[in-house]
mmCIF file of C-alpha atoms in Angstrom:
data_model
loop_
_atom_site.group_PDB
_atom_site.id
_atom_site.type_symbol
_atom_site.label_atom_id
_atom_site.label_comp_id
_atom_site.label_asym_id
_atom_site.label_seq_id
_atom_site.Cartn_x
_atom_site.Cartn_y
_atom_site.Cartn_z
ATOM 1 C CA GLU A 9 -1.694 17.872 -3.685
ATOM 2 C CA ASP A 10 1.561 15.371 -2.838
ATOM 3 C CA GLN A 11 2.610 13.192 -6.013
ATOM 4 C CA VAL A 12 4.759 10.024 -6.330
ATOM 5 C CA THR A 13 6.360 9.036 -10.002
ATOM 6 C CA GLN A 14 7.767 5.803 -9.770
ATOM 7 C CA SER A 15 9.976 5.085 -12.891
ATOM 8 C CA PRO A 16 10.723 2.340 -15.060
ATOM 9 C CA GLU A 17 7.461 0.900 -15.134
ATOM 10 C CA ALA A 18 9.242 -2.206 -16.125
ATOM 11 C CA LEU A 19 12.851 -3.215 -15.871
ATOM 12 C CA ARG A 20 14.332 -6.923 -16.916
ATOM 13 C CA LEU A 21 17.079 -8.155 -15.344
ATOM 14 C CA GLN A 22 19.454 -10.926 -15.869
ATOM 15 C CA GLU A 23 20.674 -12.769 -12.693
ATOM 16 C CA GLY A 24 23.012 -10.722 -10.607
ATOM 17 C CA GLU A 25 23.220 -7.540 -12.748
ATOM 18 C CA SER A 26 22.916 -4.378 -9.876
ATOM 19 C CA SER A 27 20.178 -1.724 -11.057
ATOM 20 C CA SER A 28 18.501 0.991 -8.837
ATOM 21 C CA LEU A 29 14.455 1.956 -9.345
ATOM 22 C CA ASN A 30 13.601 5.515 -8.965
ATOM 23 C CA CYS A 31 11.122 7.341 -6.913
ATOM 24 C CA SER A 32 10.343 11.505 -7.214
ATOM 25 C CA TYR A 33 7.751 12.791 -4.863
ATOM 26 C CA THR A 34 6.569 15.996 -3.978
ATOM 27 C CA VAL A 35 4.481 16.462 -1.315
ATOM 28 C CA SER A 36 3.426 18.878 1.844
ATOM 29 C CA GLY A 37 6.161 17.947 4.747
ATOM 30 C CA LEU A 38 7.743 15.166 4.243
ATOM 31 C CA ARG A 39 6.768 12.231 7.658
ATOM 32 C CA GLY A 40 8.104 9.652 5.766
ATOM 33 C CA LEU A 41 8.995 7.164 2.586
ATOM 34 C CA PHE A 42 7.881 3.881 1.901
ATOM 35 C CA TRP A 43 9.321 1.520 0.113
ATOM 36 C CA TYR A 44 6.640 -2.195 -0.246
ATOM 37 C CA ARG A 45 7.289 -5.379 -2.697
ATOM 38 C CA GLN A 46 3.996 -6.548 -4.069
ATOM 39 C CA ASP A 47 3.693 -10.108 -5.474
ATOM 40 C CA PRO A 48 1.050 -11.004 -8.000
ATOM 41 C CA GLY A 49 -2.238 -11.304 -5.963
ATOM 42 C CA LYS A 50 -0.817 -10.307 -2.582
ATOM 43 C CA GLY A 51 -0.856 -7.547 -0.636
ATOM 44 C CA PRO A 52 2.461 -4.931 -0.186
ATOM 45 C CA GLU A 53 5.160 -6.365 2.095
ATOM 46 C CA PHE A 54 6.755 -3.636 4.253
ATOM 47 C CA LEU A 55 10.730 -3.229 2.916
ATOM 48 C CA PHE A 56 11.763 0.051 4.115
ATOM 49 C CA THR A 57 10.544 4.297 5.545
ATOM 50 C CA LEU A 58 13.100 6.380 5.505
ATOM 51 C CA TYR A 59 12.548 9.844 7.093
ATOM 52 C CA SER A 60 15.153 12.406 6.353
ATOM 53 C CA ALA A 61 17.028 13.423 3.726
ATOM 54 C CA GLY A 62 20.597 11.622 3.334
ATOM 55 C CA GLU A 63 19.047 8.567 5.647
ATOM 56 C CA GLU A 64 20.027 5.076 4.113
ATOM 57 C CA LYS A 65 19.013 1.209 4.992
ATOM 58 C CA GLU A 66 19.679 -2.060 3.843
ATOM 59 C CA LYS A 67 18.217 -5.564 3.569
ATOM 60 C CA GLU A 68 19.670 -8.137 1.765
ATOM 61 C CA ARG A 69 20.279 -7.236 -1.230
ATOM 62 C CA LEU A 70 18.294 -4.195 -1.285
ATOM 63 C CA LYS A 71 19.867 -0.450 -0.226
ATOM 64 C CA ALA A 72 16.876 2.303 0.038
ATOM 65 C CA THR A 73 18.314 5.938 -0.505
ATOM 66 C CA LEU A 74 16.737 9.582 0.063
ATOM 67 C CA THR A 75 16.915 12.933 -0.629
ATOM 68 C CA LYS A 76 14.806 16.020 -0.815
ATOM 69 C CA LYS A 77 13.068 14.836 -4.108
ATOM 70 C CA GLU A 78 13.497 11.459 -4.649
ATOM 71 C CA SER A 79 14.215 7.569 -3.230
ATOM 72 C CA PHE A 80 16.358 4.954 -4.164
ATOM 73 C CA LEU A 81 16.297 0.942 -4.264
ATOM 74 C CA HIS A 82 19.060 -0.168 -5.379
ATOM 75 C CA ILE A 83 19.023 -4.167 -6.185
ATOM 76 C CA THR A 84 23.083 -5.188 -5.617
ATOM 77 C CA ALA A 85 23.234 -9.346 -7.030
ATOM 78 C CA PRO A 86 19.524 -9.918 -7.676
ATOM 79 C CA LYS A 87 17.956 -13.126 -7.705
ATOM 80 C CA PRO A 88 15.163 -14.567 -9.906
ATOM 81 C CA GLU A 89 13.430 -14.395 -6.091
ATOM 82 C CA ASP A 90 13.561 -10.206 -5.814
ATOM 83 C CA SER A 91 11.031 -10.614 -9.053
ATOM 84 C CA ALA A 92 7.649 -8.678 -8.043
ATOM 85 C CA THR A 93 7.078 -4.774 -8.103
ATOM 86 C CA TYR A 94 7.908 -1.926 -5.731
ATOM 87 C CA LEU A 95 6.069 0.402 -4.440
ATOM 88 C CA CYS A 96 6.898 3.433 -3.177
ATOM 89 C CA ALA A 97 4.504 5.843 -1.091
ATOM 90 C CA VAL A 98 4.825 8.971 0.688
ATOM 91 C CA GLN A 99 3.643 9.633 4.040
ATOM 92 C CA ALA A 100 2.774 13.415 3.966
ATOM 93 C CA GLY A 101 3.178 15.531 7.072
ATOM 94 C CA ASN A 102 -1.038 16.448 7.961
ATOM 95 C CA ALA A 103 -2.191 13.661 6.541
ATOM 96 C CA GLY A 104 -2.242 11.049 9.708
ATOM 97 C CA ASN A 105 -1.676 7.583 7.906
ATOM 98 C CA MET A 106 -2.340 8.236 4.590
ATOM 99 C CA LEU A 107 0.204 6.757 1.907
ATOM 100 C CA THR A 108 -0.557 7.922 -1.611
ATOM 101 C CA PHE A 109 1.632 5.646 -4.101
ATOM 102 C CA GLY A 110 3.390 5.560 -7.008
ATOM 103 C CA GLY A 111 2.671 3.307 -10.060
ATOM 104 C CA GLY A 112 5.892 0.481 -8.911
ATOM 105 C CA THR A 113 8.691 -0.565 -10.885
ATOM 106 C CA ARG A 114 7.182 -4.363 -12.216
ATOM 107 C CA LEU A 115 11.169 -5.940 -12.111
ATOM 108 C CA MET A 116 11.359 -9.073 -13.692
ATOM 109 C CA VAL A 117 15.349 -10.980 -12.736
ATOM 110 C CA LYS A 118 16.239 -13.892 -15.562
ATOM 111 C CA PRO A 119 18.274 -17.128 -14.438
ATOM 112 C CA LYS B 14 2.968 -12.482 15.668
ATOM 113 C CA ALA B 15 -0.536 -12.821 13.473
ATOM 114 C CA GLY B 16 -0.835 -10.310 10.626
ATOM 115 C CA VAL B 17 -3.148 -7.864 9.278
ATOM 116 C CA THR B 18 -6.387 -10.522 8.605
ATOM 117 C CA GLN B 19 -8.891 -9.521 5.864
ATOM 118 C CA THR B 20 -12.239 -11.387 4.673
ATOM 119 C CA PRO B 21 -13.156 -12.895 2.816
ATOM 120 C CA ARG B 22 -9.988 -12.939 0.448
ATOM 121 C CA TYR B 23 -12.788 -13.307 -2.915
ATOM 122 C CA LEU B 24 -15.815 -12.383 -4.137
ATOM 123 C CA ILE B 25 -18.160 -11.718 -7.146
ATOM 124 C CA LYS B 26 -20.936 -9.294 -6.292
ATOM 125 C CA THR B 27 -23.393 -8.045 -8.671
ATOM 126 C CA ARG B 28 -24.421 -4.710 -10.339
ATOM 127 C CA GLY B 29 -26.785 -3.045 -7.653
ATOM 128 C CA GLN B 30 -25.425 -4.889 -4.884
ATOM 129 C CA GLN B 31 -24.049 -4.359 -2.151
ATOM 130 C CA VAL B 32 -20.803 -5.594 -0.674
ATOM 131 C CA THR B 33 -19.003 -5.398 2.896
ATOM 132 C CA LEU B 34 -15.379 -6.604 3.592
ATOM 133 C CA SER B 35 -13.324 -7.001 7.282
ATOM 134 C CA CYS B 36 -10.474 -6.020 8.714
ATOM 135 C CA SER B 37 -7.920 -7.151 11.315
ATOM 136 C CA PRO B 38 -5.726 -5.080 12.562
ATOM 137 C CA ILE B 39 -2.306 -6.114 13.923
ATOM 138 C CA SER B 40 -3.270 -7.096 17.786
ATOM 139 C CA GLY B 41 -2.108 -3.693 19.606
ATOM 140 C CA HIS B 42 -2.502 -1.741 16.339
ATOM 141 C CA ARG B 43 -5.859 0.696 16.587
ATOM 142 C CA SER B 44 -5.178 3.257 13.312
ATOM 143 C CA VAL B 45 -6.897 1.073 10.034
ATOM 144 C CA SER B 46 -6.719 2.315 6.303
ATOM 145 C CA TRP B 47 -7.932 0.595 3.269
ATOM 146 C CA TYR B 48 -7.140 1.405 -0.795
ATOM 147 C CA GLN B 49 -8.589 0.523 -3.604
ATOM 148 C CA GLN B 50 -5.935 -1.340 -5.832
ATOM 149 C CA THR B 51 -7.025 -1.355 -9.808
ATOM 150 C CA PRO B 52 -4.610 -1.627 -12.411
ATOM 151 C CA GLY B 53 -5.212 1.743 -14.417
ATOM 152 C CA GLN B 54 -5.563 3.499 -10.891
ATOM 153 C CA GLY B 55 -2.698 1.944 -8.845
ATOM 154 C CA LEU B 56 -3.145 2.198 -4.781
ATOM 155 C CA GLN B 57 -5.368 4.764 -3.551
ATOM 156 C CA PHE B 58 -6.585 6.046 -0.491
ATOM 157 C CA LEU B 59 -10.250 5.455 0.550
ATOM 158 C CA PHE B 60 -10.043 6.260 4.675
ATOM 159 C CA GLU B 61 -7.743 5.906 7.355
ATOM 160 C CA TYR B 62 -10.237 5.092 11.024
ATOM 161 C CA PHE B 63 -8.779 5.418 14.687
ATOM 162 C CA SER B 64 -10.227 4.781 17.535
ATOM 163 C CA GLU B 65 -13.111 4.498 15.888
ATOM 164 C CA THR B 66 -13.228 7.662 14.106
ATOM 165 C CA GLN B 67 -12.527 8.809 10.865
ATOM 166 C CA ARG B 68 -9.331 10.867 10.213
ATOM 167 C CA ASN B 69 -9.116 11.120 6.480
ATOM 168 C CA LYS B 70 -11.333 10.331 3.585
ATOM 169 C CA GLY B 71 -9.754 10.051 -0.063
ATOM 170 C CA ASN B 72 -11.325 11.005 -3.379
ATOM 171 C CA PHE B 73 -14.526 8.467 -3.328
ATOM 172 C CA PRO B 74 -18.349 8.921 -3.433
ATOM 173 C CA GLY B 75 -20.912 8.483 -0.645
ATOM 174 C CA ARG B 76 -21.198 4.719 -2.055
ATOM 175 C CA PHE B 77 -18.307 3.765 -0.102
ATOM 176 C CA SER B 78 -18.319 4.091 4.000
ATOM 177 C CA GLY B 79 -16.307 2.266 6.945
ATOM 178 C CA ARG B 80 -16.458 2.048 10.541
ATOM 179 C CA GLN B 81 -14.113 0.728 13.389
ATOM 180 C CA PHE B 82 -15.333 -0.841 16.427
ATOM 181 C CA SER B 83 -13.832 -0.801 19.670
ATOM 182 C CA ASN B 84 -11.868 -3.693 19.672
ATOM 183 C CA SER B 85 -10.084 -1.916 16.798
ATOM 184 C CA ARG B 86 -11.594 -4.559 13.628
ATOM 185 C CA SER B 87 -13.065 -2.840 10.740
ATOM 186 C CA GLU B 88 -15.340 -2.757 7.700
ATOM 187 C CA MET B 89 -15.874 -1.052 4.821
ATOM 188 C CA ASN B 90 -19.131 -1.250 2.898
ATOM 189 C CA VAL B 91 -19.693 -0.243 -0.316
ATOM 190 C CA SER B 92 -23.256 0.077 -1.775
ATOM 191 C CA THR B 93 -24.917 0.446 -5.468
ATOM 192 C CA LEU B 94 -21.945 -1.537 -6.913
ATOM 193 C CA GLU B 95 -20.247 -0.500 -10.264
ATOM 194 C CA LEU B 96 -18.703 -2.481 -12.537
ATOM 195 C CA GLY B 97 -15.372 -0.281 -11.750
ATOM 196 C CA ASP B 98 -15.531 -1.466 -8.506
ATOM 197 C CA SER B 99 -13.266 -4.553 -8.954
ATOM 198 C CA ALA B 100 -10.892 -4.338 -7.065
ATOM 199 C CA LEU B 101 -8.097 -5.384 -4.573
ATOM 200 C CA TYR B 102 -9.176 -3.847 -1.025
ATOM 201 C CA LEU B 103 -6.224 -3.656 0.457
ATOM 202 C CA CYS B 104 -6.353 -3.016 4.934
ATOM 203 C CA ALA B 105 -3.148 -1.465 6.847
ATOM 204 C CA SER B 106 -2.631 -1.128 10.063
ATOM 205 C CA SER B 107 0.115 0.790 12.496
ATOM 206 C CA LEU B 108 0.228 1.161 15.582
ATOM 207 C CA SER B 109 -1.596 5.086 15.376
ATOM 208 C CA PRO B 110 -2.029 7.606 13.117
ATOM 209 C CA GLY B 111 1.210 9.397 11.709
ATOM 210 C CA SER B 112 3.568 9.458 14.603
ATOM 211 C CA GLY B 113 7.406 8.628 13.935
ATOM 212 C CA GLY B 114 8.396 5.690 13.397
ATOM 213 C CA ASN B 115 4.928 4.373 12.653
ATOM 214 C CA THR B 116 5.299 1.263 10.195
ATOM 215 C CA ILE B 117 2.015 0.706 8.100
ATOM 216 C CA TYR B 118 1.238 -3.306 7.325
ATOM 217 C CA PHE B 119 -0.485 -4.551 4.444
ATOM 218 C CA GLY B 120 -2.819 -7.749 4.837
ATOM 219 C CA GLU B 121 -3.651 -9.909 1.675
ATOM 220 C CA GLY B 122 -6.612 -7.709 0.293
ATOM 221 C CA SER B 123 -10.408 -8.732 -0.381
ATOM 222 C CA TRP B 124 -10.672 -9.704 -4.451
ATOM 223 C CA LEU B 125 -14.098 -8.507 -5.239
ATOM 224 C CA THR B 126 -15.958 -9.076 -8.956
ATOM 225 C CA VAL B 127 -18.685 -6.667 -10.073
ATOM 226 C CA VAL B 128 -20.290 -8.792 -12.287
#
């Protein structure tokens, strides 16, 4: 059974204080690992898809990396507007577009 | 271009009633998936449709059903509503099931409250 575990559950940072969010996974034949951002009351907003170990992708202050067992979302010099829940999900090779999600990391950035 | 559109955004139903939620995928996308999000269980996969056929189904009771139309629009139905069905129901669309480089986009969701 595919499993995704995100840590920490919640993270409080001061503005400008860089940190990383972790996503550990077990999956039968990884087809893709997805990162989403979700604001309260809204649907998940797509950030990145990673496909193979060693791959990295960046977008503004965010950088996602992938190994064979985990992915990291690095946040450099965060701003208060980066406050949100960050979700990690895996897509298995034999499961169409079904995503298995982790529980998310709730990020709060204080000015 | 327009994103994934879900209607209605908010609704309140009584236990025992049934509800139908609608999803219009991004133009050109033919794969539609549905998820249930609750504070306790997080995001859980309900089912996926492609070319009007159910491709995958999650671990939910038969009260949860869905369908897809020839224009790729999709509906999901929950019959005999229970209090535990209160959740945010999310629709996701993509070009096709499981192909490489296939980005999956979500709508804003439909908030269902069962009283």
